[in-house]
GROMACS .gro file of C-alpha atoms in nm:
model
  278
    1MET     CA    1   5.168   7.496  -3.019
    2ARG     CA    2   4.894   7.752  -3.072
    3ILE     CA    3   4.534   7.753  -2.949
    4ALA     CA    4   4.268   8.010  -3.035
    5VAL     CA    5   3.947   8.042  -2.833
    6ILE     CA    6   3.655   8.173  -3.038
    7ALA     CA    7   3.390   8.329  -2.816
    8SER     CA    8   3.132   8.604  -2.796
    9LYS     CA    9   3.214   8.642  -2.426
   10LEU     CA   10   3.417   8.471  -2.156
   11ASN     CA   11   3.321   8.383  -1.802
   12SER     CA   12   3.579   8.363  -1.525
   13ILE     CA   13   3.620   7.988  -1.570
   14ALA     CA   14   3.705   8.024  -1.939
   15SER     CA   15   3.952   8.303  -1.859
   16GLU     CA   16   4.123   8.087  -1.598
   17MET     CA   17   4.123   7.796  -1.843
   18MET     CA   18   4.315   8.010  -2.092
   19GLU     CA   19   4.563   8.104  -1.819
   20GLU     CA   20   4.611   7.735  -1.737
   21LEU     CA   21   4.680   7.660  -2.103
   22ALA     CA   22   4.942   7.935  -2.111
   23VAL     CA   23   5.106   7.796  -1.798
   24LYS     CA   24   5.132   7.463  -1.976
   25GLY     CA   25   5.342   7.632  -2.244
   26LEU     CA   26   5.083   7.686  -2.517
   27THR     CA   27   5.036   8.010  -2.706
   28VAL     CA   28   4.675   8.112  -2.645
   29ARG     CA   29   4.472   8.390  -2.802
   30LEU     CA   30   4.109   8.503  -2.792
   31ILE     CA   31   3.911   8.569  -3.110
   32CYS     CA   32   3.594   8.771  -3.049
   33PRO     CA   33   3.439   8.868  -3.385
   34GLU     CA   34   3.175   9.084  -3.216
   35ARG     CA   35   3.448   9.316  -3.088
   36GLN     CA   36   3.672   9.335  -3.392
   37VAL     CA   37   3.674   9.375  -3.768
   38THR     CA   38   3.722   9.049  -3.956
   39ASP     CA   39   3.851   9.060  -4.312
   40LEU     CA   40   3.698   8.746  -4.461
   41THR     CA   41   3.946   8.750  -4.749
   42GLU     CA   42   4.226   8.709  -4.494
   43VAL     CA   43   4.078   8.420  -4.295
   44ARG     CA   44   4.328   8.136  -4.284
   45VAL     CA   45   4.435   7.861  -4.047
   46GLU     CA   46   4.694   8.006  -3.808
   47ASP     CA   47   4.641   7.793  -3.498
   48ASP     CA   48   4.668   7.423  -3.424
   49LEU     CA   49   4.329   7.410  -3.251
   50TYR     CA   50   4.028   7.640  -3.239
   51VAL     CA   51   3.814   7.603  -2.926
   52LEU     CA   52   3.453   7.709  -2.987
   53LYS     CA   53   3.352   7.842  -2.647
   54SER     CA   54   3.031   8.046  -2.679
   55VAL     CA   55   2.943   8.127  -3.034
   56GLY     CA   56   2.683   8.357  -3.183
   57HIS     CA   57   2.617   8.408  -3.553
   58LEU     CA   58   2.946   8.588  -3.622
   59GLU     CA   59   3.155   8.337  -3.430
   60LEU     CA   60   2.977   8.046  -3.597
   61GLY     CA   61   3.038   8.197  -3.940
   62LEU     CA   62   3.409   8.237  -3.872
   63ALA     CA   63   3.429   7.882  -3.736
   64GLY     CA   64   3.262   7.757  -4.052
   65ALA     CA   65   3.513   7.939  -4.272
   66LEU     CA   66   3.803   7.797  -4.072
   67HIS     CA   67   3.651   7.449  -4.086
   68ALA     CA   68   3.627   7.475  -4.464
   69ALA     CA   69   3.995   7.574  -4.471
   70GLY     CA   70   4.092   7.259  -4.281
   71ALA     CA   71   4.113   7.390  -3.925
   72ASN     CA   72   4.083   7.159  -3.625
   73THR     CA   73   3.796   7.274  -3.406
   74LEU     CA   74   3.678   7.164  -3.063
   75ASN     CA   75   3.398   7.071  -3.077
   76PRO     CA   76   3.369   6.979  -3.447
   77TYR     CA   77   3.215   7.267  -3.640
   78PRO     CA   78   2.928   7.057  -3.787
   79ALA     CA   79   2.823   6.945  -3.438
   80VAL     CA   80   2.832   7.302  -3.303
   81ALA     CA   81   2.630   7.430  -3.600
   82LEU     CA   82   2.371   7.163  -3.525
   83VAL     CA   83   2.351   7.248  -3.156
   84LYS     CA   84   2.308   7.619  -3.230
   85HIS     CA   85   1.987   7.549  -3.425
   86LYS     CA   86   1.731   7.438  -3.166
   87VAL     CA   87   1.490   7.298  -3.425
   88ALA     CA   88   1.755   7.070  -3.572
   89VAL     CA   89   1.909   6.952  -3.246
   90THR     CA   90   1.568   6.884  -3.089
   91GLN     CA   91   1.465   6.662  -3.381
   92ILE     CA   92   1.800   6.479  -3.383
   93LEU     CA   93   1.777   6.404  -3.010
   94HIS     CA   94   1.413   6.296  -3.038
   95ALA     CA   95   1.491   6.060  -3.326
   96ALA     CA   96   1.762   5.900  -3.112
   97GLY     CA   97   1.522   5.837  -2.824
   98VAL     CA   98   1.636   6.122  -2.599
   99PRO     CA   99   1.339   6.262  -2.401
  100VAL     CA  100   1.268   6.616  -2.525
  101PRO     CA  101   0.948   6.820  -2.502
  102ALA     CA  102   0.701   6.802  -2.790
  103THR     CA  103   0.810   7.083  -3.022
  104TYR     CA  104   0.618   7.280  -3.285
  105THR     CA  105   0.720   7.539  -3.544
  106THR     CA  106   0.494   7.773  -3.738
  107THR     CA  107   0.462   8.123  -3.881
  108ASP     CA  108   0.095   8.138  -3.772
  109PRO     CA  109   0.045   8.143  -3.393
  110ALA     CA  110  -0.331   8.088  -3.438
  111SER     CA  111  -0.257   7.739  -3.570
  112LEU     CA  112  -0.138   7.642  -3.222
  113LEU     CA  113  -0.441   7.764  -3.027
  114HIS     CA  114  -0.589   7.416  -2.999
  115LEU     CA  115  -0.285   7.300  -2.799
  116LEU     CA  116  -0.369   7.536  -2.514
  117ASN     CA  117  -0.677   7.328  -2.436
  118GLU     CA  118  -0.449   7.060  -2.294
  119ILE     CA  119  -0.103   7.202  -2.221
  120SER     CA  120   0.098   7.516  -2.157
  121LEU     CA  121   0.364   7.616  -2.407
  122ILE     CA  122   0.705   7.778  -2.387
  123ALA     CA  123   0.832   7.985  -2.678
  124LYS     CA  124   1.202   8.025  -2.741
  125PRO     CA  125   1.419   8.172  -3.018
  126PHE     CA  126   1.559   7.892  -3.237
  127ASP     CA  127   1.908   8.038  -3.188
  128GLY     CA  128   1.869   8.183  -2.839
  129SER     CA  129   2.100   8.145  -2.543
  130ARG     CA  130   2.121   8.224  -2.170
  131GLY     CA  131   1.742   8.218  -2.139
  132ASN     CA  132   1.693   8.526  -2.356
  133GLY     CA  133   1.357   8.565  -2.528
  134ILE     CA  134   1.184   8.273  -2.355
  135GLN     CA  135   0.810   8.314  -2.287
  136VAL     CA  136   0.564   8.081  -2.113
  137ILE     CA  137   0.228   8.079  -2.293
  138GLN     CA  138  -0.089   7.976  -2.113
  139THR     CA  139  -0.363   8.185  -2.275
  140ALA     CA  140  -0.481   8.262  -2.627
  141ASP     CA  141  -0.391   8.629  -2.583
  142GLU     CA  142  -0.036   8.539  -2.484
  143LEU     CA  143  -0.003   8.312  -2.787
  144MET     CA  144  -0.140   8.566  -3.033
  145ASN     CA  145   0.094   8.835  -2.898
  146VAL     CA  146   0.407   8.624  -2.865
  147VAL     CA  147   0.716   8.788  -3.010
  148PHE     CA  148   0.906   8.589  -3.271
  149GLY     CA  149   1.132   8.637  -3.572
  150ASP     CA  150   1.115   8.446  -3.899
  151PHE     CA  151   0.913   8.169  -3.737
  152LEU     CA  152   0.776   8.067  -3.400
  153MET     CA  153   0.917   7.771  -3.210
  154VAL     CA  154   0.728   7.644  -2.906
  155GLN     CA  155   0.762   7.343  -2.683
  156ARG     CA  156   0.535   7.179  -2.433
  157TYR     CA  157   0.605   7.340  -2.097
  158TYR     CA  158   0.687   7.099  -1.817
  159GLU     CA  159   0.662   7.242  -1.467
  160PRO     CA  160   0.967   7.132  -1.265
  161ASP     CA  161   0.897   6.907  -0.968
  162GLU     CA  162   1.099   7.153  -0.760
  163ALA     CA  163   0.966   7.493  -0.860
  164GLY     CA  164   1.216   7.729  -1.020
  165THR     CA  165   1.493   7.471  -1.061
  166PHE     CA  166   1.655   7.273  -1.338
  167ILE     CA  167   1.954   7.042  -1.370
  168LYS     CA  168   2.262   7.173  -1.545
  169ALA     CA  169   2.466   6.882  -1.676
  170TYR     CA  170   2.821   6.920  -1.805
  171TYR     CA  171   2.993   6.655  -2.012
  172LEU     CA  172   3.372   6.641  -2.045
  173ASP     CA  173   3.524   6.351  -2.237
  174GLY     CA  174   3.332   6.079  -2.054
  175GLN     CA  175   3.290   6.262  -1.724
  176VAL     CA  176   2.946   6.390  -1.619
  177PHE     CA  177   2.895   6.673  -1.370
  178LEU     CA  178   2.546   6.758  -1.241
  179ARG     CA  179   2.446   7.085  -1.073
  180LYS     CA  180   2.111   7.223  -0.958
  181ARG     CA  181   2.038   7.575  -1.081
  182TRP     CA  182   1.759   7.825  -1.020
  183TRP     CA  183   1.567   8.025  -1.279
  184SER     CA  184   1.238   8.210  -1.318
  185ILE     CA  185   1.098   8.287  -1.664
  186GLY     CA  186   1.191   8.639  -1.769
  187GLU     CA  187   1.465   8.670  -1.507
  188PRO     CA  188   1.842   8.627  -1.544
  189ILE     CA  189   1.957   8.274  -1.466
  190ASP     CA  190   2.087   8.256  -1.109
  191LYS     CA  191   2.459   8.179  -1.120
  192LYS     CA  192   2.457   7.996  -0.788
  193SER     CA  193   2.435   7.619  -0.799
  194GLU     CA  194   2.472   7.317  -0.582
  195PRO     CA  195   2.580   6.961  -0.663
  196VAL     CA  196   2.325   6.699  -0.753
  197GLU     CA  197   2.370   6.344  -0.635
  198THR     CA  198   2.489   6.133  -0.925
  199SER     CA  199   2.222   5.903  -1.063
  200ALA     CA  200   2.258   5.632  -1.325
  201PRO     CA  201   1.958   5.750  -1.534
  202LEU     CA  202   2.082   6.110  -1.559
  203THR     CA  203   2.440   6.003  -1.627
  204GLU     CA  204   2.326   5.762  -1.898
  205LEU     CA  205   2.109   6.035  -2.051
  206VAL     CA  206   2.403   6.277  -2.077
  207ILE     CA  207   2.634   6.011  -2.219
  208LYS     CA  208   2.369   5.920  -2.477
  209CYS     CA  209   2.349   6.284  -2.584
  210ALA     CA  210   2.729   6.287  -2.623
  211SER     CA  211   2.708   5.987  -2.854
  212VAL     CA  212   2.423   6.134  -3.060
  213LEU     CA  213   2.583   6.477  -3.095
  214GLY     CA  214   2.940   6.359  -3.148
  215MET     CA  215   3.074   6.608  -2.895
  216LYS     CA  216   3.342   6.572  -2.629
  217LEU     CA  217   3.229   6.859  -2.411
  218PHE     CA  218   2.899   7.042  -2.381
  219GLY     CA  219   2.628   7.154  -2.142
  220LEU     CA  220   2.267   7.039  -2.107
  221ASP     CA  221   1.964   7.189  -1.937
  222ILE     CA  222   1.741   6.915  -1.796
  223VAL     CA  223   1.399   6.967  -1.638
  224ILE     CA  224   1.267   6.700  -1.402
  225SER     CA  225   0.888   6.693  -1.426
  226ARG     CA  226   0.676   6.422  -1.260
  227GLY     CA  227   0.995   6.232  -1.202
  228ARG     CA  228   1.093   6.223  -1.569
  229PRO     CA  229   1.389   6.412  -1.719
  230TYR     CA  230   1.353   6.622  -2.034
  231VAL     CA  231   1.644   6.777  -2.222
  232VAL     CA  232   1.533   7.133  -2.294
  233ASP     CA  233   1.856   7.294  -2.416
  234VAL     CA  234   2.208   7.210  -2.532
  235GLN     CA  235   2.511   7.440  -2.511
  236GLU     CA  236   2.810   7.395  -2.741
  237PHE     CA  237   3.055   7.423  -2.450
  238GLY     CA  238   2.885   7.512  -2.123
  239SER     CA  239   2.995   7.741  -1.844
  240PHE     CA  240   3.104   7.456  -1.610
  241ALA     CA  241   3.000   7.688  -1.326
  242GLY     CA  242   3.025   7.518  -0.990
  243VAL     CA  243   3.233   7.224  -1.117
  244PRO     CA  244   3.533   7.183  -0.884
  245GLN     CA  245   3.866   7.268  -1.051
  246ALA     CA  246   3.684   7.331  -1.379
  247PRO     CA  247   3.958   7.550  -1.539
  248VAL     CA  248   4.223   7.287  -1.470
  249LEU     CA  249   4.005   6.999  -1.593
  250LEU     CA  250   3.917   7.186  -1.913
  251ALA     CA  251   4.278   7.285  -1.981
  252GLU     CA  252   4.405   6.931  -1.925
  253PHE     CA  253   4.143   6.793  -2.162
  254ILE     CA  254   4.221   7.050  -2.432
  255VAL     CA  255   4.593   6.973  -2.412
  256SER     CA  256   4.519   6.600  -2.436
  257HIS     CA  257   4.291   6.659  -2.734
  258LEU     CA  258   4.551   6.875  -2.906
  259ARG     CA  259   4.814   6.603  -2.861
  260SER     CA  260   4.579   6.356  -3.031
  261VAL     CA  261   4.534   6.604  -3.317
  262VAL     CA  262   4.910   6.632  -3.356
  263ARG     CA  263   4.946   6.253  -3.354
  264ASP     CA  264   4.681   6.226  -3.625
  265ARG     CA  265   4.863   6.479  -3.840
  266SER     CA  266   5.185   6.280  -3.810
  267ASN     CA  267   5.010   5.962  -3.925
  268PRO     CA  268   5.045   5.933  -4.305
  269LEU     CA  269   4.731   5.717  -4.318
  270ILE     CA  270   4.516   6.007  -4.195
  271HIS     CA  271   4.445   6.272  -4.459
  272LYS     CA  272   4.389   6.635  -4.375
  273ALA     CA  273   4.285   6.892  -4.635
  274ILE     CA  274   4.527   7.147  -4.492
  275VAL     CA  275   4.798   7.083  -4.235
  276PRO     CA  276   4.888   7.397  -4.035
  277LYS     CA  277   5.260   7.438  -3.969
  278PHE     CA  278   5.395   7.508  -3.623
   0.00000   0.00000   0.00000
């Protein structure tokens, strides 16, 4: 059986995950559209499962083309496309009762000036990742000079109860892993982490997000402010940094998921638009 990992980049955990999959007898390849030429007229389903690891615009476009051709993707392409648009995913989570910061979009920064009388804001690219392009806004000058693209997206800024920290939550097919991470605005996210004691409220929050998003694995950034958690970002896969035996756990889950895909294809009651041969 064949698995393709679509990614803009790989961390060491993802690389080891691919090695684990190969050890288990699967044919594994990496597709990195940012580092290769893709002939869109030649895109076709060649693999039994496409794992969407860390996708930018090019990777998301390829995943969409494969999805339209009937490919099996992990996570489902529509869910990943939703997560990659911060405006959409924030509204979906809010509508489902997930605590997220108040969020505003505009093309006119001046229209947000009145908010600074009561709160600080944090601006972020609607399609950003890894903390790139995030700015905390506390003054009118900062707001009027904020850098943005087609439109400006800002959220209410919640100061963490423990300065410079946030909770990184990883979800894997019903399992929840919580890690404490460190980050200062404008600085690279510190890769070190330490485990967080499991709590029912945080676990329930992550599981609720899984249900809302329809995803079997993902990462969340959660800020604890005045004792209340706020989901401030969602990742379509997550690094799983600091999770014990993460490469093995991920590989075992992917193999299990692939077996379920194969079983579905063998069931005549389940229709697939295109059934790849292997």
